[in-house]
Coordinates of C-alpha atoms in Angstrom, one line a residue:
M1 CA 99.9 94.9 125.8
T2 CA 98.0 97.6 127.8
D3 CA 100.0 100.4 126.2
T4 CA 99.3 99.1 122.7
I5 CA 95.6 98.9 123.3
M6 CA 95.5 102.4 124.7
A7 CA 97.4 103.7 121.6
L8 CA 94.7 102.2 119.4
D9 CA 91.9 103.7 121.5
R10 CA 93.1 107.3 121.2
S11 CA 94.6 109.3 118.4
V12 CA 98.3 109.0 118.1
R13 CA 98.6 111.2 115.0
R14 CA 98.9 114.9 114.5
I15 CA 99.5 117.2 111.6
D16 CA 101.9 120.1 112.2
A17 CA 101.7 123.6 110.7
D18 CA 103.6 122.5 107.6
G19 CA 101.2 119.6 106.9
H20 CA 103.6 116.9 108.0
L21 CA 102.2 113.9 109.8
H22 CA 103.6 112.7 113.2
V23 CA 102.7 109.3 114.6
E24 CA 103.6 109.3 118.3
R25 CA 103.5 105.5 118.8
C26 CA 104.0 102.8 116.2
V27 CA 105.1 99.1 116.5
L28 CA 108.2 98.9 114.3
S29 CA 109.1 95.2 114.9
A30 CA 108.6 92.5 117.5
A31 CA 110.3 89.5 119.1
V32 CA 108.2 86.9 117.4
V33 CA 108.6 83.9 115.2
S34 CA 108.1 84.5 111.4
P35 CA 108.4 82.4 108.3
Y36 CA 111.1 83.0 105.7
Y37 CA 112.2 81.2 102.6
G38 CA 115.7 79.8 102.7
R39 CA 116.7 82.2 99.9
E40 CA 115.7 85.2 102.1
I41 CA 117.9 84.2 105.1
N42 CA 121.3 85.7 105.6
G43 CA 124.0 83.0 105.7
A44 CA 121.7 80.5 104.1
E45 CA 124.6 78.9 102.1
R46 CA 126.8 78.6 105.1
L47 CA 124.0 77.0 107.1
G48 CA 123.1 74.6 104.2
L49 CA 119.5 75.9 103.9
D50 CA 117.4 75.0 100.9
P51 CA 116.3 78.2 99.0
D52 CA 112.7 77.0 98.5
T53 CA 112.1 75.6 102.0
I54 CA 110.2 77.5 104.6
Y55 CA 112.1 78.1 107.9
W56 CA 110.8 79.6 111.1
M57 CA 113.0 82.3 112.6
Y58 CA 112.9 83.9 116.0
R59 CA 113.6 87.6 116.1
D60 CA 115.5 87.6 119.4
A61 CA 114.2 89.9 122.1
D62 CA 117.7 90.8 123.5
A63 CA 118.9 91.5 120.0
L64 CA 116.0 93.8 119.4
R65 CA 116.6 95.6 122.7
E66 CA 120.2 96.2 121.8
A67 CA 119.4 97.3 118.3
A68 CA 116.7 99.8 119.2
S69 CA 119.0 102.8 119.0
S70 CA 120.1 101.9 115.5
M71 CA 116.6 102.6 114.2
N72 CA 116.7 106.3 115.3
G73 CA 117.0 108.7 112.4
K74 CA 116.5 106.0 109.8
P75 CA 114.5 106.8 106.6
L76 CA 110.9 105.8 106.1
I77 CA 110.7 104.7 102.5
E78 CA 107.9 103.6 100.1
I79 CA 109.3 100.1 99.4
H80 CA 112.0 97.8 100.8
Q81 CA 115.5 98.8 99.5
P82 CA 118.8 98.8 101.3
V83 CA 120.0 102.4 101.9
S84 CA 123.3 104.1 102.5
A85 CA 124.8 107.6 102.3
D86 CA 126.3 106.7 98.9
D87 CA 123.1 105.2 97.6
H88 CA 120.2 107.1 99.1
P89 CA 116.8 106.6 97.4
R90 CA 115.6 110.2 97.5
E91 CA 112.6 109.5 95.2
I92 CA 111.0 107.1 97.6
T93 CA 112.0 108.6 101.0
V94 CA 108.9 109.9 102.7
G95 CA 109.9 110.4 106.3
S96 CA 112.0 109.3 109.3
V97 CA 111.9 107.2 112.5
N98 CA 112.9 108.4 116.0
N99 CA 112.7 107.6 119.7
A100 CA 112.8 103.8 119.2
T101 CA 112.5 101.8 122.4
F102 CA 112.0 98.1 123.1
Q103 CA 108.9 97.4 125.2
A104 CA 108.8 93.6 125.2
P105 CA 107.9 92.0 123.0
E106 CA 107.7 95.0 120.6
L107 CA 110.0 97.7 119.3
I108 CA 108.1 101.0 119.5
G109 CA 109.0 104.2 117.8
E110 CA 107.8 107.6 116.5
L111 CA 107.3 108.4 112.8
A112 CA 107.5 111.7 110.9
I113 CA 106.0 111.5 107.4
W114 CA 106.8 114.5 105.1
D115 CA 105.4 113.4 101.7
G116 CA 101.9 114.5 101.0
D117 CA 101.0 111.4 98.9
A118 CA 102.3 109.1 101.6
I119 CA 100.3 110.9 104.2
K120 CA 97.1 110.5 102.2
R121 CA 97.7 106.8 101.8
I122 CA 98.2 106.4 105.6
Q123 CA 95.1 108.4 106.3
D124 CA 92.9 106.5 103.8
G125 CA 94.1 103.2 105.0
S126 CA 95.7 102.0 101.8
K127 CA 99.1 101.8 103.5
R128 CA 98.7 101.5 107.3
C129 CA 101.5 99.1 108.0
V130 CA 105.3 99.3 108.4
S131 CA 108.1 96.8 107.9
A132 CA 111.6 97.0 109.2
G133 CA 114.7 96.4 107.0
Y134 CA 117.8 95.3 108.9
A135 CA 121.1 93.4 108.8
Y136 CA 121.5 90.5 111.1
E137 CA 123.3 87.2 111.8
T138 CA 121.6 83.8 111.7
V139 CA 122.3 81.2 114.3
P140 CA 120.8 77.7 114.5
E141 CA 118.6 77.3 117.6
N142 CA 115.6 75.1 118.4
G143 CA 112.9 76.7 120.6
E144 CA 109.3 77.7 120.9
I145 CA 107.7 81.2 121.4
N146 CA 103.9 81.4 122.1
G147 CA 103.3 77.9 120.8
Q148 CA 105.3 78.5 117.6
R149 CA 108.4 76.4 117.2
Y150 CA 111.5 77.8 115.4
T151 CA 114.9 76.4 114.3
L152 CA 116.8 79.6 113.6
K153 CA 117.4 82.8 115.5
M154 CA 118.3 86.4 114.4
V155 CA 121.1 88.0 116.5
N156 CA 123.3 91.1 116.1
I157 CA 120.4 93.1 114.5
R158 CA 121.2 96.5 112.9
F159 CA 118.4 98.5 111.4
N160 CA 118.7 100.0 108.0
H161 CA 115.3 101.5 107.1
L162 CA 111.6 101.3 107.7
A163 CA 109.2 100.7 104.8
L164 CA 105.5 101.4 104.3
V165 CA 103.8 98.2 103.2
E166 CA 100.3 96.9 102.8
E167 CA 100.8 93.7 104.8
P168 CA 103.7 93.2 107.4
R169 CA 105.2 90.0 108.7
V170 CA 104.8 91.5 112.2
K171 CA 101.0 91.7 112.4
T172 CA 101.0 94.4 115.1
A173 CA 103.1 96.8 113.0
I174 CA 100.2 99.0 112.1
I175 CA 100.3 102.7 112.3
G176 CA 98.2 103.8 115.3
D177 CA 94.7 105.0 114.6
S178 CA 92.0 106.5 116.9
A179 CA 89.1 104.2 115.9
P180 CA 89.7 100.9 114.1
F181 CA 86.1 99.9 114.3
N182 CA 84.9 103.1 112.8
I183 CA 87.4 102.7 109.9
M184 CA 86.0 99.3 109.1
K185 CA 82.5 100.7 109.3
E186 CA 83.2 103.6 107.0
T187 CA 84.9 101.4 104.5
S188 CA 81.9 99.1 104.4
M189 CA 79.5 102.0 104.0
A190 CA 81.7 103.4 101.2
A191 CA 81.7 100.1 99.4
H192 CA 77.9 100.1 99.2
K193 CA 77.5 103.8 98.4
P194 CA 76.1 104.4 94.9
M195 CA 78.4 106.0 92.3
S196 CA 78.0 109.7 91.8
A197 CA 76.7 111.1 88.6
A198 CA 80.2 112.3 87.5
A199 CA 81.7 108.9 88.3
K200 CA 79.0 107.2 86.2
V201 CA 79.7 109.5 83.2
A202 CA 83.4 108.9 83.6
A203 CA 83.0 105.2 83.7
A204 CA 80.7 105.3 80.6
L205 CA 83.2 107.4 78.7
K206 CA 86.1 105.0 79.6
S207 CA 84.1 101.9 78.5
G208 CA 82.9 103.5 75.3
R209 CA 79.2 103.6 76.2
L210 CA 79.3 107.3 75.9
A211 CA 81.1 109.3 73.2
M212 CA 83.2 112.4 74.1
D213 CA 80.5 114.5 72.3
A214 CA 77.5 112.8 73.9
S215 CA 74.2 114.6 74.0
E216 CA 72.1 115.5 77.1
E217 CA 69.6 112.7 76.2
D218 CA 72.5 110.1 75.8
V219 CA 73.8 111.0 79.3
K220 CA 70.4 110.8 81.0
K221 CA 69.7 107.4 79.4
C222 CA 73.1 106.1 80.5
M223 CA 72.5 107.2 84.1
D224 CA 69.0 105.7 84.1
E225 CA 70.4 102.4 83.0
D226 CA 73.0 102.6 85.8
D227 CA 70.3 103.4 88.4
D228 CA 68.3 100.4 87.3
E229 CA 71.4 98.2 87.7
D230 CA 72.1 99.7 91.2
G231 CA 68.6 99.0 92.2
K232 CA 68.9 95.3 91.2
K233 CA 72.1 94.9 93.1
A234 CA 70.5 96.6 96.2
E235 CA 67.6 94.1 96.1
D236 CA 70.0 91.1 95.8
E237 CA 72.0 92.3 98.9
S238 CA 69.0 93.6 101.0
D239 CA 68.8 90.5 103.2
D240 CA 72.5 90.7 104.1
D241 CA 72.4 94.4 104.6
E242 CA 69.5 94.1 107.0
K243 CA 71.3 91.5 109.1
K244 CA 74.4 93.6 109.2
A245 CA 72.4 96.6 110.2
E246 CA 70.9 94.7 113.1
D247 CA 74.3 93.4 114.2
A248 CA 75.7 96.9 114.0
K249 CA 72.8 98.2 116.1
A250 CA 73.4 95.6 118.8
C251 CA 77.1 96.5 118.9
D252 CA 76.8 100.3 118.8
E253 CA 73.3 101.8 119.3
D254 CA 74.8 105.2 119.7
D255 CA 75.5 105.4 116.0
T256 CA 71.8 104.8 115.0
D257 CA 70.8 108.4 114.7
D258 CA 74.0 109.3 112.8
D259 CA 73.4 106.4 110.4
Q260 CA 69.8 107.4 109.8
A261 CA 70.8 110.9 109.1
A262 CA 73.4 109.7 106.7
D263 CA 70.9 107.5 104.9
E264 CA 68.5 110.5 104.6
D265 CA 71.3 112.7 103.3
D266 CA 72.1 110.0 100.6
D267 CA 68.4 110.0 99.6
D268 CA 68.3 113.8 99.5
D269 CA 71.4 113.9 97.4
K270 CA 70.0 111.4 94.9
K271 CA 66.8 113.5 94.6
D272 CA 68.7 116.7 94.2
E273 CA 70.8 115.0 91.5
K274 CA 67.8 114.0 89.5
K275 CA 66.2 117.4 89.8
G276 CA 69.4 119.1 88.7
M277 CA 69.9 117.1 85.5
D278 CA 69.3 120.0 83.2
A279 CA 71.4 120.8 80.2
A280 CA 73.9 122.8 82.2
S281 CA 74.3 120.0 84.7
V282 CA 74.8 117.5 82.0
S283 CA 77.4 119.7 80.3
R284 CA 79.3 120.0 83.6
L285 CA 79.3 116.3 84.1
I286 CA 80.6 115.6 80.7
E287 CA 83.3 118.3 81.0
A288 CA 84.5 116.8 84.3
A289 CA 84.4 113.2 83.0
V290 CA 86.2 114.2 79.8
S291 CA 88.9 116.0 81.8
K292 CA 89.3 112.9 84.0
E293 CA 89.6 110.6 81.0
R294 CA 92.2 113.0 79.4
R295 CA 94.2 113.0 82.6
R296 CA 94.2 109.2 82.6
N297 CA 95.3 109.1 79.0
K298 CA 98.1 111.6 79.7
Q299 CA 99.3 109.6 82.7
A300 CA 99.4 106.5 80.5
Q301 CA 101.3 108.4 77.8
D302 CA 103.8 109.7 80.4
A303 CA 104.3 106.1 81.6
R304 CA 105.0 104.9 78.0
E305 CA 107.6 107.7 77.6
A306 CA 109.2 106.9 81.0
V307 CA 109.6 103.2 80.4
R308 CA 110.8 103.5 76.8
P309 CA 114.5 103.4 77.8
L310 CA 113.9 100.1 79.6
V311 CA 111.6 98.2 77.3
G312 CA 110.9 100.3 74.2
D313 CA 107.4 101.1 73.1
V314 CA 104.6 99.5 75.1
I315 CA 101.4 98.8 73.1
G316 CA 98.0 97.5 74.3
M317 CA 98.0 99.0 77.8
D318 CA 96.0 102.1 78.8
S319 CA 96.8 102.2 82.5
A320 CA 99.9 103.9 83.8
G321 CA 100.2 101.5 86.6
D322 CA 100.0 98.5 84.3
I323 CA 102.7 100.0 82.0
Y324 CA 105.1 100.7 84.9
R325 CA 104.6 97.2 86.3
Y326 CA 105.1 95.6 82.9
A327 CA 108.4 97.4 82.4
L328 CA 109.7 96.6 85.9
K329 CA 108.7 92.9 85.4
Q330 CA 110.7 92.8 82.2
I331 CA 113.9 93.8 84.0
G332 CA 113.3 91.3 86.8
Q333 CA 111.6 93.6 89.4
D334 CA 108.4 92.3 90.9
A335 CA 106.2 95.4 91.5
A336 CA 102.9 93.6 91.7
N337 CA 102.3 94.8 95.3
V338 CA 104.0 98.2 95.1
H339 CA 101.7 101.2 95.4
E340 CA 101.1 102.9 92.1
S341 CA 102.5 106.2 93.3
A342 CA 106.0 104.6 93.9
L343 CA 106.2 103.0 90.4
P344 CA 107.6 106.1 88.5
A345 CA 110.4 106.4 91.1
L346 CA 111.3 102.7 90.7
V347 CA 111.5 103.1 86.9
S348 CA 113.6 106.2 87.2
M349 CA 116.0 104.5 89.6
A350 CA 116.3 101.5 87.3
I351 CA 117.2 103.8 84.4
S352 CA 119.6 106.2 86.1
A353 CA 121.4 104.1 88.7
K354 CA 123.0 100.8 89.3
R355 CA 122.9 99.4 92.9
P356 CA 126.2 98.6 94.4
E357 CA 127.0 95.2 95.8
R358 CA 126.0 94.7 99.4
P359 CA 128.1 92.7 101.9
A360 CA 125.1 91.4 103.8
R361 CA 121.5 90.6 103.0
I362 CA 118.9 93.0 104.5
A363 CA 115.9 91.4 106.1
A364 CA 112.5 92.8 104.8
D365 CA 109.6 92.1 107.2
S366 CA 106.8 92.8 104.7
A367 CA 104.4 89.8 104.4
I368 CA 104.7 87.1 101.8
D369 CA 102.5 87.8 98.8
S370 CA 99.0 86.3 99.2
D371 CA 99.3 83.9 96.3
S372 CA 102.7 82.6 97.5
P373 CA 103.0 79.1 98.8
L374 CA 104.2 80.7 102.1
A375 CA 100.9 82.5 102.6
G376 CA 99.0 80.6 105.2
A377 CA 102.0 78.5 106.2
S378 CA 101.5 79.5 109.8
A379 CA 98.0 78.0 109.8
R380 CA 99.3 74.8 108.2
R381 CA 102.1 74.5 110.7
K382 CA 99.8 74.7 113.7
A383 CA 97.2 72.4 112.3

């Protein structure tokens, strides 16, 4: 426990000369009790398990200790998928795992992430979690770990891969970061930061409020309307913001000067933005927004072309992500929680390859989808 807290209190990441990200310490799995549907469990038919019933399984500590070395050198991939030398998913492989050791109750390892897009998602927090994929055997056993009862146990674990996920079953499997509180604080500040002028113009173009050939007067009027709306929202949220500001001050007075300087910078930026809204500035805003909208349209068109071999022409969707997810859903793949950057690779794999039969089911320790009946099952079980 002490080592885990220390890892979170200092940076465990570094970028090498080639731009690759190295994470010195990451929880890969843990000897804990987790919920699984019967249909997810290896040997379910032999054990007479109901596919739609929730079972609590213990990931055995001794089994994890013995399996630690099997994680070394395994690929880090964008989504859960069984891998082998004959069926290696190159399109979604973004790194590797090494130096795995069992430090009860957790399996700890080092990560090397090679792909630039995956590195960005780890750094911006959109994918900070990992989930182990492994083969195992299921044995019936009644027991209790940390107050959570279980009826099944995983033994003879053999690791196959590690996946980047948004929400893991093992809640401690989060890629180490130097300042969790600061990340939360920065995320909150970003959520309340007003849209930039370019973002406002881009949103107006996308919604149709502005035409591609809008005049300077049209753009200024649109921005004034958005500023009025931002002001109204700020008034509605002022009481909550004041309370949060006081709470933050009580928790961390050292940040006061920095926060004040940031607020002043925001005010200065807004004033400068207003002063600089001459014809040239408006022209640049429109040009940037139009370019962004054209890129979005091209991405959507590329997606339509990519999925045509699977589902034919897709009509009525203007988002590349929506198009890819629609096509994958039509062929029976649920990609609702897959990061958008991984969708083209999934479509490409669906078109070009057929997956071979697997002799054993691979466990995937990403969390159950939030709208699944299994979500919150732990809380119901303990109640």
